[in-house]
PDB file of C-alpha atoms in Angstrom:
ATOM      1  CA  MET A  26     166.449 -44.278 160.800  1.00 43.00           C
ATOM      2  CA  LEU A  27     163.033 -45.894 160.250  1.00 47.00           C
ATOM      3  CA  VAL A  28     162.765 -44.296 156.810  1.00 49.00           C
ATOM      4  CA  GLU A  29     166.179 -45.657 155.832  1.00 51.00           C
ATOM      5  CA  THR A  30     165.214 -49.159 156.958  1.00 51.00           C
ATOM      6  CA  CYS A  31     161.925 -49.076 155.016  1.00 55.00           C
ATOM      7  CA  GLU A  32     163.693 -47.752 151.902  1.00 57.00           C
ATOM      8  CA  GLU A  33     166.374 -50.422 152.228  1.00 54.00           C
ATOM      9  CA  GLU A  34     163.755 -53.187 152.591  1.00 55.00           C
ATOM     10  CA  ARG A  35     161.859 -51.903 149.556  1.00 55.00           C
ATOM     11  CA  ILE A  36     164.951 -51.932 147.364  1.00 56.00           C
ATOM     12  CA  MET A  37     166.053 -55.340 148.568  1.00 58.00           C
ATOM     13  CA  SER A  38     162.656 -56.896 147.868  1.00 70.00           C
ATOM     14  CA  TYR A  39     163.334 -56.845 144.107  1.00 75.00           C
ATOM     15  CA  PRO A  40     165.440 -59.594 142.564  1.00 78.00           C
ATOM     16  CA  GLU A  41     168.889 -58.467 141.476  1.00 81.00           C
ATOM     17  CA  PHE A  42     168.414 -59.756 137.918  1.00 83.00           C
ATOM     18  CA  LEU A  43     165.122 -58.985 136.205  1.00 84.00           C
ATOM     19  CA  GLU A  44     164.164 -60.796 133.038  1.00 88.00           C
ATOM     20  CA  TYR A  45     162.820 -58.505 130.351  1.00 89.00           C
ATOM     21  CA  PRO A  46     161.974 -59.647 126.823  1.00 88.00           C
ATOM     22  CA  GLU A  47     164.779 -59.423 124.282  1.00 91.00           C
ATOM     23  CA  PRO A  48     165.084 -55.925 122.764  1.00 91.00           C
ATOM     24  CA  ARG A  49     163.277 -55.502 119.459  1.00 90.00           C
ATOM     25  CA  TYR A  50     164.369 -51.930 118.886  1.00 92.00           C
ATOM     26  CA  HIS A  51     168.102 -51.535 118.470  1.00 95.00           C
ATOM     27  CA  GLY A  52     168.442 -47.801 117.841  1.00 95.00           C
ATOM     28  CA  ASP A  53     170.095 -45.328 120.200  1.00 95.00           C
ATOM     29  CA  LYS A  54     167.749 -42.327 119.991  1.00 96.00           C
ATOM     30  CA  GLY A  55     164.174 -43.634 119.786  1.00 95.00           C
ATOM     31  CA  GLU A  56     161.662 -42.932 117.029  1.00 95.00           C
ATOM     32  CA  VAL A  57     158.610 -40.786 116.462  1.00 94.00           C
ATOM     33  CA  ASN A  58     156.011 -43.518 115.901  1.00 92.00           C
ATOM     34  CA  ALA A  59     153.274 -43.162 118.539  1.00 93.00           C
ATOM     35  CA  ALA A  60     149.611 -43.220 117.440  1.00 92.00           C
ATOM     36  CA  PHE A  61     146.973 -40.995 119.045  1.00 94.00           C
ATOM     37  CA  ARG A  62     143.228 -41.633 118.809  1.00 95.00           C
ATOM     38  CA  PRO A  63     141.026 -38.797 120.125  1.00 95.00           C
ATOM     39  CA  ALA A  64     138.137 -39.749 122.425  1.00 94.00           C
ATOM     40  CA  ASP A  65     135.571 -38.312 119.996  1.00 95.00           C
ATOM     41  CA  THR A  66     136.582 -40.662 117.152  1.00 96.00           C
ATOM     42  CA  PRO A  67     133.363 -42.299 115.884  1.00 95.00           C
ATOM     43  CA  PRO A  68     132.966 -46.048 116.452  1.00 96.00           C
ATOM     44  CA  ASP A  69     134.244 -48.364 113.740  1.00 95.00           C
ATOM     45  CA  ILE A  70     131.100 -50.548 113.953  1.00 94.00           C
ATOM     46  CA  SER A  71     127.552 -49.614 114.975  1.00 92.00           C
ATOM     47  CA  SER A  72     124.681 -52.080 115.322  1.00 86.00           C
ATOM     48  CA  PRO A  73     120.906 -51.550 115.347  1.00 80.00           C
ATOM     49  CA  SER A  74     120.822 -52.885 118.944  1.00 80.00           C
ATOM     50  CA  GLY A  75     122.756 -49.845 120.179  1.00 85.00           C
ATOM     51  CA  SER A  76     126.134 -51.573 120.408  1.00 92.00           C
ATOM     52  CA  PHE A  77     129.352 -49.947 119.186  1.00 96.00           C
ATOM     53  CA  THR A  78     132.911 -51.193 118.653  1.00 96.00           C
ATOM     54  CA  HIS A  79     135.960 -48.918 118.613  1.00 97.00           C
ATOM     55  CA  TYR A  80     139.264 -50.229 117.209  1.00 97.00           C
ATOM     56  CA  LEU A  81     141.733 -48.612 119.621  1.00 97.00           C
ATOM     57  CA  ALA A  82     144.785 -50.736 118.766  1.00 96.00           C
ATOM     58  CA  THR A  83     144.646 -53.487 116.170  1.00 95.00           C
ATOM     59  CA  ASN A  84     146.900 -56.413 115.365  1.00 93.00           C
ATOM     60  CA  GLU A  85     148.156 -54.378 112.391  1.00 93.00           C
ATOM     61  CA  SER A  86     148.792 -51.151 114.319  1.00 94.00           C
ATOM     62  CA  THR A  87     150.672 -52.928 117.154  1.00 94.00           C
ATOM     63  CA  GLY A  88     152.661 -55.304 114.980  1.00 92.00           C
ATOM     64  CA  GLY A  89     150.826 -58.253 116.519  1.00 93.00           C
ATOM     65  CA  GLU A  90     151.673 -57.399 120.132  1.00 95.00           C
ATOM     66  CA  PHE A  91     148.052 -56.966 121.250  1.00 97.00           C
ATOM     67  CA  GLY A  92     144.593 -55.856 120.174  1.00 96.00           C
ATOM     68  CA  LEU A  93     142.631 -53.332 122.255  1.00 98.00           C
ATOM     69  CA  TYR A  94     138.975 -52.595 121.571  1.00 97.00           C
ATOM     70  CA  LYS A  95     136.324 -50.516 123.308  1.00 98.00           C
ATOM     71  CA  LEU A  96     132.966 -52.258 123.206  1.00 97.00           C
ATOM     72  CA  GLU A  97     129.732 -50.513 124.138  1.00 97.00           C
ATOM     73  CA  LEU A  98     126.816 -52.909 124.599  1.00 96.00           C
ATOM     74  CA  GLY A  99     123.233 -51.723 124.490  1.00 95.00           C
ATOM     75  CA  ALA A 100     120.677 -52.706 127.131  1.00 95.00           C
ATOM     76  CA  ARG A 101     119.983 -56.461 127.247  1.00 95.00           C
ATOM     77  CA  ALA A 102     122.716 -57.184 124.641  1.00 93.00           C
ATOM     78  CA  ALA A 103     123.432 -60.891 124.250  1.00 91.00           C
ATOM     79  CA  GLY A 104     127.250 -60.606 124.187  1.00 93.00           C
ATOM     80  CA  ALA A 105     128.969 -63.962 123.601  1.00 96.00           C
ATOM     81  CA  LYS A 106     128.140 -67.476 124.805  1.00 96.00           C
ATOM     82  CA  ALA A 107     130.739 -69.769 126.412  1.00 98.00           C
ATOM     83  CA  HIS A 108     133.882 -70.100 124.314  1.00 98.00           C
ATOM     84  CA  PHE A 109     137.679 -70.180 124.530  1.00 98.00           C
ATOM     85  CA  HIS A 110     140.673 -69.176 122.440  1.00 98.00           C
ATOM     86  CA  LYS A 111     143.633 -71.436 121.595  1.00 98.00           C
ATOM     87  CA  ALA A 112     146.055 -68.690 120.512  1.00 97.00           C
ATOM     88  CA  MET A 113     145.333 -65.637 122.669  1.00 98.00           C
ATOM     89  CA  SER A 114     144.288 -64.470 126.088  1.00 98.00           C
ATOM     90  CA  GLU A 115     141.385 -62.063 126.540  1.00 98.00           C
ATOM     91  CA  SER A 116     140.939 -59.434 129.230  1.00 98.00           C
ATOM     92  CA  PHE A 117     137.864 -57.403 130.155  1.00 98.00           C
ATOM     93  CA  TYR A 118     137.948 -54.037 131.935  1.00 98.00           C
ATOM     94  CA  ILE A 119     134.552 -52.497 132.768  1.00 98.00           C
ATOM     95  CA  LEU A 120     134.461 -48.760 132.068  1.00 98.00           C
ATOM     96  CA  SER A 121     130.790 -48.105 132.911  1.00 98.00           C
ATOM     97  CA  GLY A 122     127.614 -49.976 133.712  1.00 98.00           C
ATOM     98  CA  GLU A 123     127.382 -53.664 134.586  1.00 98.00           C
ATOM     99  CA  LEU A 124     128.224 -56.819 132.674  1.00 98.00           C
ATOM    100  CA  GLU A 125     127.634 -60.457 133.544  1.00 98.00           C
ATOM    101  CA  LEU A 126     130.908 -62.333 133.025  1.00 98.00           C
ATOM    102  CA  TYR A 127     131.273 -66.111 132.971  1.00 98.00           C
ATOM    103  CA  ASN A 128     134.675 -67.053 134.399  1.00 96.00           C
ATOM    104  CA  GLY A 129     134.536 -70.722 133.403  1.00 96.00           C
ATOM    105  CA  GLU A 130     132.859 -71.772 136.669  1.00 97.00           C
ATOM    106  CA  ARG A 131     130.138 -69.244 137.369  1.00 97.00           C
ATOM    107  CA  TRP A 132     128.659 -65.903 136.379  1.00 98.00           C
ATOM    108  CA  VAL A 133     129.980 -62.824 138.196  1.00 98.00           C
ATOM    109  CA  THR A 134     128.747 -59.245 137.910  1.00 98.00           C
ATOM    110  CA  GLY A 135     131.416 -56.877 136.636  1.00 98.00           C
ATOM    111  CA  ARG A 136     131.025 -53.199 137.483  1.00 98.00           C
ATOM    112  CA  GLU A 137     133.007 -50.046 136.745  1.00 98.00           C
ATOM    113  CA  GLY A 138     136.687 -50.715 137.460  1.00 98.00           C
ATOM    114  CA  ASP A 139     136.366 -54.515 137.591  1.00 98.00           C
ATOM    115  CA  PHE A 140     138.774 -56.625 135.542  1.00 98.00           C
ATOM    116  CA  LEU A 141     138.663 -60.217 134.294  1.00 98.00           C
ATOM    117  CA  TYR A 142     141.716 -61.913 132.766  1.00 98.00           C
ATOM    118  CA  VAL A 143     141.089 -65.100 130.773  1.00 98.00           C
ATOM    119  CA  PRO A 144     144.287 -67.044 129.930  1.00 98.00           C
ATOM    120  CA  VAL A 145     144.649 -68.962 126.669  1.00 98.00           C
ATOM    121  CA  GLY A 146     142.183 -71.876 126.722  1.00 98.00           C
ATOM    122  CA  GLY A 147     140.016 -70.355 129.479  1.00 98.00           C
ATOM    123  CA  LEU A 148     136.254 -70.704 129.119  1.00 98.00           C
ATOM    124  CA  HIS A 149     134.416 -67.380 129.271  1.00 98.00           C
ATOM    125  CA  ALA A 150     131.229 -65.611 128.182  1.00 98.00           C
ATOM    126  CA  PHE A 151     129.575 -62.243 128.715  1.00 98.00           C
ATOM    127  CA  LYS A 152     126.173 -60.557 128.439  1.00 97.00           C
ATOM    128  CA  ASN A 153     124.441 -57.364 129.476  1.00 97.00           C
ATOM    129  CA  VAL A 154     121.320 -58.353 131.441  1.00 97.00           C
ATOM    130  CA  THR A 155     120.492 -54.813 132.578  1.00 97.00           C
ATOM    131  CA  ASP A 156     118.215 -52.176 131.080  1.00 97.00           C
ATOM    132  CA  GLU A 157     121.194 -49.817 130.770  1.00 97.00           C
ATOM    133  CA  PRO A 158     124.054 -49.692 128.257  1.00 97.00           C
ATOM    134  CA  MET A 159     127.573 -50.532 129.402  1.00 98.00           C
ATOM    135  CA  SER A 160     131.113 -50.093 128.069  1.00 98.00           C
ATOM    136  CA  MET A 161     134.336 -52.057 128.438  1.00 98.00           C
ATOM    137  CA  LEU A 162     137.811 -52.523 127.075  1.00 98.00           C
ATOM    138  CA  LEU A 163     138.719 -55.873 125.491  1.00 98.00           C
ATOM    139  CA  LEU A 164     142.409 -56.761 125.285  1.00 98.00           C
ATOM    140  CA  PHE A 165     143.618 -59.694 123.175  1.00 98.00           C
ATOM    141  CA  SER A 166     147.220 -60.840 123.554  1.00 97.00           C
ATOM    142  CA  PRO A 167     149.006 -61.462 121.343  1.00 96.00           C
ATOM    143  CA  GLY A 168     147.207 -59.415 118.747  1.00 94.00           C
ATOM    144  CA  ALA A 169     145.050 -61.100 116.132  1.00 93.00           C
ATOM    145  CA  PRO A 170     143.114 -59.752 113.139  1.00 93.00           C
ATOM    146  CA  ARG A 171     139.821 -59.503 115.074  1.00 94.00           C
ATOM    147  CA  GLU A 172     138.256 -56.764 112.949  1.00 94.00           C
ATOM    148  CA  GLU A 173     136.642 -59.175 110.467  1.00 94.00           C
ATOM    149  CA  TYR A 174     135.223 -61.107 113.413  1.00 95.00           C
ATOM    150  CA  PHE A 175     133.605 -58.002 114.915  1.00 94.00           C
ATOM    151  CA  GLU A 176     132.359 -56.806 111.520  1.00 93.00           C
ATOM    152  CA  ARG A 177     130.806 -60.092 110.374  1.00 94.00           C
ATOM    153  CA  VAL A 178     129.786 -61.992 113.524  1.00 93.00           C
ATOM    154  CA  ALA A 179     126.155 -60.768 113.426  1.00 91.00           C
ATOM    155  CA  GLU A 180     125.770 -61.752 109.771  1.00 93.00           C
ATOM    156  CA  MET A 181     127.431 -65.133 110.311  1.00 94.00           C
ATOM    157  CA  SER A 182     125.333 -65.823 113.418  1.00 92.00           C
ATOM    158  CA  GLN A 183     122.193 -65.414 111.302  1.00 93.00           C
ATOM    159  CA  ARG A 184     123.549 -67.945 108.812  1.00 95.00           C
ATOM    160  CA  GLY A 185     124.358 -70.406 111.606  1.00 94.00           C
ATOM    161  CA  GLY A 186     125.341 -74.054 111.173  1.00 94.00           C
ATOM    162  CA  GLU A 187     128.687 -75.220 109.840  1.00 96.00           C
ATOM    163  CA  GLU A 188     129.366 -71.875 108.161  1.00 96.00           C
ATOM    164  CA  LEU A 189     129.181 -70.097 111.532  1.00 97.00           C
ATOM    165  CA  LYS A 190     131.342 -72.757 113.184  1.00 97.00           C
ATOM    166  CA  ARG A 191     134.043 -72.426 110.472  1.00 97.00           C
ATOM    167  CA  PHE A 192     133.938 -68.617 110.808  1.00 97.00           C
ATOM    168  CA  ARG A 193     134.392 -68.839 114.580  1.00 97.00           C
ATOM    169  CA  ILE A 194     137.287 -71.306 114.308  1.00 97.00           C
ATOM    170  CA  ARG A 195     138.940 -69.117 111.638  1.00 97.00           C
ATOM    171  CA  HIS A 196     138.934 -66.397 114.302  1.00 97.00           C
ATOM    172  CA  ASP A 197     140.217 -68.589 117.152  1.00 98.00           C
ATOM    173  CA  SER A 198     136.820 -68.666 118.861  1.00 97.00           C
ATOM    174  CA  TYR A 199     135.817 -72.164 119.969  1.00 98.00           C
ATOM    175  CA  PHE A 200     132.224 -71.977 121.176  1.00 97.00           C
ATOM    176  CA  VAL A 201     131.114 -74.791 123.483  1.00 97.00           C
ATOM    177  CA  GLU A 202     127.798 -75.090 121.614  1.00 95.00           C
ATOM    178  CA  ASP A 203     129.667 -75.865 118.364  1.00 94.00           C
ATOM    179  CA  PHE A 204     131.084 -79.056 119.857  1.00 91.00           C
ATOM    180  CA  GLU A 205     128.101 -80.352 121.844  1.00 86.00           C
ATOM    181  CA  PRO A 206     125.903 -83.163 120.535  1.00 81.00           C
ATOM    182  CA  GLU A 207     122.757 -81.770 118.848  1.00 69.00           C
ATOM    183  CA  GLY A 208     120.409 -82.698 121.730  1.00 59.00           C
ATOM    184  CA  GLU A 209     122.534 -80.922 124.352  1.00 59.00           C
ATOM    185  CA  ARG A 210     122.995 -77.536 122.643  1.00 52.00           C
ATOM    186  CA  GLY A 211     121.997 -74.621 124.834  1.00 53.00           C
ATOM    187  CA  ASN A 212     122.041 -76.701 128.009  1.00 47.00           C
ATOM    188  CA  THR A 213     125.372 -75.408 129.334  1.00 49.00           C
ATOM    189  CA  GLU A 214     125.228 -72.943 132.184  1.00 51.00           C
ATOM    190  CA  ALA A 215     127.006 -70.248 130.170  1.00 54.00           C
ATOM    191  CA  GLY A 216     124.892 -70.875 127.110  1.00 51.00           C
ATOM    192  CA  GLU A 217     121.664 -69.678 128.699  1.00 49.00           C
TER     193      GLU A 217
END
């Protein structure tokens, strides 16, 4: 009797009408269209600092639904200063090691299994302050063509100035330091 009551309560706790997105596939039998990426696939980008980027699911491969990337940061890697996105959310899932994450208010230490969701417009930053490498998954939703950003951000950062700012904006990355008066740059908590 108790089991029946618990089962009945569980079923009744769901609304009768659930709202799913409109169907985008209208076939009756499904398709063979899944993509598999083996774990030993080499990284798409390697940097001299010991950081690696793996393109797991790109804007192109998901039809713009999302972008999923595995990022491995070397020890003491700078990451990204405080910024926000106007067109996409960004999520961080820590696979190994530790990562300092700025959640718009304060820095928090993310460890294996920790997750940070940043809605559209949310300030965020990240950096590896440890002497050990770390790895994480980055999820952008909806998908965006982020590959050029990952491939050229180091080069563009060395150029700096207006060219860097235009590059960031082209990739929906609005860095706080790009919009601060000259004398205040680097003074934000997340910009340290």
